[in-house]
Coordinates of C-alpha atoms and ligand atoms in Angstrom, one line a residue:
X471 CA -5.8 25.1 -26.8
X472 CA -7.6 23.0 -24.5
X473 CA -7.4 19.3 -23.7
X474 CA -11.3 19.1 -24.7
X475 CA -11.3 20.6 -28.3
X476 CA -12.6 18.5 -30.9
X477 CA -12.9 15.7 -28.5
X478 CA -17.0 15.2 -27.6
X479 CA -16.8 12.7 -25.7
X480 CA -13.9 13.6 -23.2
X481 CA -16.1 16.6 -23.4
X482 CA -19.0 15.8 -22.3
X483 CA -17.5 14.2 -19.1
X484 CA -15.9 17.1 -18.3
X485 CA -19.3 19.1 -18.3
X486 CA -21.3 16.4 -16.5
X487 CA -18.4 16.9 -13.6
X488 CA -18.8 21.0 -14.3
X489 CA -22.7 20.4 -13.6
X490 CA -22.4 18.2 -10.7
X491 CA -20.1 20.6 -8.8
X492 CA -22.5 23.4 -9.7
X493 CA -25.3 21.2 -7.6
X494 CA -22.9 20.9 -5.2
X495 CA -22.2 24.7 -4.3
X496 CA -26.4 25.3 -4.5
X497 CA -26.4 22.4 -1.6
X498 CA -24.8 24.4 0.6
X499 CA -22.1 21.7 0.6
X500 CA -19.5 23.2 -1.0
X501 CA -18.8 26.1 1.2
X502 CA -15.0 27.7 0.1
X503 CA -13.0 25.2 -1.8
X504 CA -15.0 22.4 0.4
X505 CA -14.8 18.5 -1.4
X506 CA -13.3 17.7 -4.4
X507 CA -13.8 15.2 -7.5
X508 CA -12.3 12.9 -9.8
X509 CA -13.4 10.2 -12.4
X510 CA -11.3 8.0 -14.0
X511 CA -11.3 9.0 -17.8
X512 CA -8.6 6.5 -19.1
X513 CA -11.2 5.4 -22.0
X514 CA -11.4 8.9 -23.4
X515 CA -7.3 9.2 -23.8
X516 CA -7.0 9.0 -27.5
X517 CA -3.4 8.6 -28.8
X518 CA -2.7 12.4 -29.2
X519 CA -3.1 12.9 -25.6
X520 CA -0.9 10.1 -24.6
X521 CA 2.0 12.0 -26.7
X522 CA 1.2 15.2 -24.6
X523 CA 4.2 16.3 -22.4
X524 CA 3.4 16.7 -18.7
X525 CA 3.3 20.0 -17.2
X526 CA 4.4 19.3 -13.7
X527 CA 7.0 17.4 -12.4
X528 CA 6.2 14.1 -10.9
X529 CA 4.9 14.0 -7.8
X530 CA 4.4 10.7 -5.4
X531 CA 0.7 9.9 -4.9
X532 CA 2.2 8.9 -1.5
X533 CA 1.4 4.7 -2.1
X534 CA 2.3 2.8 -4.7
X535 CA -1.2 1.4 -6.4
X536 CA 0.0 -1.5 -8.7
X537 CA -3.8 -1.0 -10.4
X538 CA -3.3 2.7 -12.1
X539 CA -0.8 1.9 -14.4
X540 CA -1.5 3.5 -17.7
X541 CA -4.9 5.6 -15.9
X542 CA -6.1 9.2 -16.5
X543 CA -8.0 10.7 -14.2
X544 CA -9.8 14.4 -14.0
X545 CA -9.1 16.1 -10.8
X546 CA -10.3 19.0 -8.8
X547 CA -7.7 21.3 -7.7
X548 CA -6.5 21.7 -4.3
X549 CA -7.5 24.9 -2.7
X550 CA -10.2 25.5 -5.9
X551 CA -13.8 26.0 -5.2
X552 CA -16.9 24.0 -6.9
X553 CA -18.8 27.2 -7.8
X554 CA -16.0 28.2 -10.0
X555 CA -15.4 24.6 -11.0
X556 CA -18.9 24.7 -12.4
X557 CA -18.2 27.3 -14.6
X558 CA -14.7 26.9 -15.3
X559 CA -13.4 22.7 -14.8
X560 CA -10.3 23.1 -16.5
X561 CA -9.2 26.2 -14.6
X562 CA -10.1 24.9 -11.2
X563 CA -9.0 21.1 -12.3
X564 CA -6.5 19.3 -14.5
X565 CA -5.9 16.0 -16.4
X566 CA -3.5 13.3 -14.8
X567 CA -2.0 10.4 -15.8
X568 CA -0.1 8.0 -13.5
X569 CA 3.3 7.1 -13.9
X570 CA 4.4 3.1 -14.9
X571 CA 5.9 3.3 -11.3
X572 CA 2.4 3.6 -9.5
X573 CA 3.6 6.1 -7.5
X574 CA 3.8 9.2 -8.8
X575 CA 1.6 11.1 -11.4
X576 CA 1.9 14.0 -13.0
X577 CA 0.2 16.7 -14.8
X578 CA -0.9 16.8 -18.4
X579 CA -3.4 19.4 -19.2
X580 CA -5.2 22.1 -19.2
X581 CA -3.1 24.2 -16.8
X582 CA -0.4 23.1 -13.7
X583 CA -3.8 22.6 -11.5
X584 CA -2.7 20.8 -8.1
X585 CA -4.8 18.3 -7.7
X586 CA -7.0 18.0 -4.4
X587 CA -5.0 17.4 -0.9
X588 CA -7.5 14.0 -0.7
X589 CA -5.7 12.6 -3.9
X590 CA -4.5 9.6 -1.2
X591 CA -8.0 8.9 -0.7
X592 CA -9.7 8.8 -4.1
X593 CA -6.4 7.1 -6.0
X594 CA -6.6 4.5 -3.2
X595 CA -10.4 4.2 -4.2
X596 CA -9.8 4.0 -8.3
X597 CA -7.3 1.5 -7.4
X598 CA -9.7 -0.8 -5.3
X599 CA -12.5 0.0 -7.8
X600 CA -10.4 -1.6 -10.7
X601 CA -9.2 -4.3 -9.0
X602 CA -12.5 -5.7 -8.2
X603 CA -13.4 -5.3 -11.4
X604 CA -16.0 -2.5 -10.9
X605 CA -17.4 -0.1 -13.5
X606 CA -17.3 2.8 -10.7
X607 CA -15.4 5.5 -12.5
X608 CA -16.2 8.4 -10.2
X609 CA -15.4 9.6 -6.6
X610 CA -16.8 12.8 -4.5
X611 CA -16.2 14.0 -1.3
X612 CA -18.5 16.6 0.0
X613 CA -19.8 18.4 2.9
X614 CA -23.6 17.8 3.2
X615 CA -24.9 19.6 5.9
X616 CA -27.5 17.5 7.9
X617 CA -25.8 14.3 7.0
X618 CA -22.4 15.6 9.1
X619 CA -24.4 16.8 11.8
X620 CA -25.5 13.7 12.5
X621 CA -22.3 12.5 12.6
X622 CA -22.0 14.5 15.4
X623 CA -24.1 11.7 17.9
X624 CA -22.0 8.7 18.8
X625 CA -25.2 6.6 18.5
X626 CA -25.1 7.3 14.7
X627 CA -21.9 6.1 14.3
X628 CA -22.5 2.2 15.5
X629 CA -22.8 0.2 11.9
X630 CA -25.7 0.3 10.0
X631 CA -27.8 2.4 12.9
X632 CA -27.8 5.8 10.2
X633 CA -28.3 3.5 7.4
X634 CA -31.6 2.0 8.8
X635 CA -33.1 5.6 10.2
X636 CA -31.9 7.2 7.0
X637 CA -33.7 4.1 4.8
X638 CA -36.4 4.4 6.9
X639 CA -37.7 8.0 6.4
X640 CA -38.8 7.5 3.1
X641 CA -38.9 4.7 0.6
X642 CA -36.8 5.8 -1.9
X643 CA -33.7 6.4 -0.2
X644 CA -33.2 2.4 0.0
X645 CA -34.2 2.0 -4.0
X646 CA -31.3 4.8 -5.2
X647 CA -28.8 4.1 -1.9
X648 CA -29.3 0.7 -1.6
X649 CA -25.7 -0.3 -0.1
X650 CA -26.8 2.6 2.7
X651 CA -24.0 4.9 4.6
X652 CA -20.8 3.0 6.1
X653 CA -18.5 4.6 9.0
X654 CA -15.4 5.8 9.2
X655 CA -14.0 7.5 11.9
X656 CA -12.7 10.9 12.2
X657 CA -9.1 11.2 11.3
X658 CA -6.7 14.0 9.6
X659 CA -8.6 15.1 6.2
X660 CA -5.8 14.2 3.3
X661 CA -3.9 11.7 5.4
X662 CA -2.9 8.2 4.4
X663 CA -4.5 6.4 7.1
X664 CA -7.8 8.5 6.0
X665 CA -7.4 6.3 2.9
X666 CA -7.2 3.5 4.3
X667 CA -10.0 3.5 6.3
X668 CA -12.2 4.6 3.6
X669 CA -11.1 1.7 1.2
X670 CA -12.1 -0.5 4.1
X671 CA -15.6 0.7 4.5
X672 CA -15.9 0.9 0.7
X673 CA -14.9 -2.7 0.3
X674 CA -17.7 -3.4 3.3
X675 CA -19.9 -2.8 0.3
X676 CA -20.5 0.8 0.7
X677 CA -20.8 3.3 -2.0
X678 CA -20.9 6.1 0.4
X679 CA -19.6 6.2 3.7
X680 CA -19.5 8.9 6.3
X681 CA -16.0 10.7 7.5
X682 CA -17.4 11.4 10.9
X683 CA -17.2 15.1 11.3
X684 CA -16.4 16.1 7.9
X685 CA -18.7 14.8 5.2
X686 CA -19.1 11.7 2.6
X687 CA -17.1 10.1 0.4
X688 CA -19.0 8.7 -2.5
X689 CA -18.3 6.0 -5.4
X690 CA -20.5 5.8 -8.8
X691 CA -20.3 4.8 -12.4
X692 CA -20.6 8.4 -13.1
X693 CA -20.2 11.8 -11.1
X694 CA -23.7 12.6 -11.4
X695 CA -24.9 9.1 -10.0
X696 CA -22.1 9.6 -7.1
X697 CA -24.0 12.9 -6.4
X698 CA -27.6 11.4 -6.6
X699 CA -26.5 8.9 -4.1
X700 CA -25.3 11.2 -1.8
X701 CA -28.3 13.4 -2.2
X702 CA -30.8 11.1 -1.4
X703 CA -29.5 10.1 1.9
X704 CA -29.2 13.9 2.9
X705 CA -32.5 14.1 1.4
X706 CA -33.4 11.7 4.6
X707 CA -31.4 13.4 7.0
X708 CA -33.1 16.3 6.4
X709 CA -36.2 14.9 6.9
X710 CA -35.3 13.1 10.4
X711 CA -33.9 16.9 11.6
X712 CA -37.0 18.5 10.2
X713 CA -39.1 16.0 12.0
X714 CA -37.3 16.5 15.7
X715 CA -37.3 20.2 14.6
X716 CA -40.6 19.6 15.1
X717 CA -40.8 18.6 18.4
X718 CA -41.6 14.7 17.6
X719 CA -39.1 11.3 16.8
X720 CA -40.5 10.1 13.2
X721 CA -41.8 7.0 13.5
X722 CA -40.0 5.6 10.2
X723 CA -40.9 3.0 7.7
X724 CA -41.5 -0.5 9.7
X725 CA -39.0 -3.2 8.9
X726 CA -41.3 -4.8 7.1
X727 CA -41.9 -2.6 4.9
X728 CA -38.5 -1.9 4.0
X729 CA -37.8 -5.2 3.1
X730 CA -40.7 -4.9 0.9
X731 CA -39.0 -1.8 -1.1
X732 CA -35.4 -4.5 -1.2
X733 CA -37.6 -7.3 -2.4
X734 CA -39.2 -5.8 -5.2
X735 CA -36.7 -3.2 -6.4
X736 CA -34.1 -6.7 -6.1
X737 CA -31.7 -4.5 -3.1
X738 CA -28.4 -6.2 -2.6
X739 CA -29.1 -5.6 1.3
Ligands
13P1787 P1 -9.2 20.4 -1.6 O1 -9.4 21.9 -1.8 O2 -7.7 20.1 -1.4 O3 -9.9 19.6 -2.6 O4 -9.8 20.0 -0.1 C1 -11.1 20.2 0.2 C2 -11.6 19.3 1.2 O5 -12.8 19.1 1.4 C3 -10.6 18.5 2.1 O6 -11.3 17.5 2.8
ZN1788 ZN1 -13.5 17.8 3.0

């Protein structure tokens, strides 16, 4: 029996994570078992799933984060790929909850799913995200095409300079990605110091920053706003390479009339 029966809400979650991942693969982002996901669902854990006995062993996180004591979160599985996610999230993910030490998790349900190798990155994350205070309950990590190529050019990695081509190619991308695309540079997918950097830039005031080289890590209040996010600044990138495709530099929206879009739709930036 599954972790999900009878349980709606925890339910629904799961499928909105299921949904998101299918986007995902039909990006073109998710290429093998590329990117991973996990929300924190600690306010679906109803008393019978607390009593659950794990099904792993417990495992160290790898840093002790004093914040996730007494979370849950849903993981994807290392190794497991978003198209079969989409059809299948509690075969190609698990349930986790974090042990009172806040360094070690282990497994609870459906199956002994592994979660994803970039568990030092997103734990960090939940852990600065509920220390502020936030309502952010979701992080992704993909592999959007255009928006990694561009990664590629040193001039894109200087603060803000993607952030202000990317806002400027069409209004919308500073309404629904209105803290833009922060930096990080590149440095060994999974590792600790990958984590760090990326709680860094997060805490810049960054819902979705760039590992150079690799793809985007994204913070939301849901997984489908984390994807949203992430999709309208590709949505942008795409439409910078399309116009150099063409054989011309788009001019982009003027500064003034991007401050125009922050003063009406009340931007933070
Ligand atoms: P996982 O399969 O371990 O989630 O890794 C995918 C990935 O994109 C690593 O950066
Ligand atoms: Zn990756």
């Amino acid at each position: 029996m599954s972790i999900l029966t009878n349980r709606p809400d925890l339910t629904a979650q799961i499928e909105q994570i299921a949904e998101a991942a299918g986007y995902l693969w039909q990006k073109g982002w998710a290429e093998r078992n590329g990117g991973n996901i996990t929300v924190n669902i600690t306010e679906y854990i109803d008393d019978d799933i607390r009593r659950l006995p794990a099904i792993s062993a417990p495992t160290a996180i790898g840093a002790t984060l004093g914040n996730l004591r007494g979370c849950w979160f849903y993981c994807k599985g290392t190794q497991k790929r978003m198209r079969d996610l989409a059809r299948h999230p509690m075969e190609n993910g698990s349930v986790i909850r974090i042990l009172d030490d806040c360094a070690h998790y282990e497994i609870v349900a459906d199956l002994p799913v592994l979660p994803t190798s970039e568990l030092p990155s997103h734990l960090a994350v939940h852990n600065y995200l509920i220390g502020k205070g936030s309502d952010y309950k979701a992080s992704l990590h993909t592999h959007p095409i255009e928006l990694v190529a561009m990664s590629h050019n040193p001039e894109f990695l200087r603060k803000d300079v993607l952030t202000r081509l990317l806002w400027s190619m069409i209004p919308e991308t500073k309404a629904f990605a209105p803290r833009g695309l922060g930096m990080v540079p590149y440095m060994l997918p999974s590792s600790n110091a990958l984590a760090e950097a990326t709680i860094r830039a997060i805490a810049d005031d960054y819902d979705v920053v760039m590992w150079e080289k690799h793809g985007v890590f994204a913070v939301e209040r849901d997984i489908m706003s984390a994807f949203d996010q992430v999709d309208v600044l590709n949505k942008s990138a795409n439409i910078y390479m399309c116009a150099r495709s063409m054989g011309f530099i788009p001019d982009g929206m003027t500064d003034a009339q991007m401050q125009e879009i922050s003063t009406v739709f009340h931007l933070p930036k």
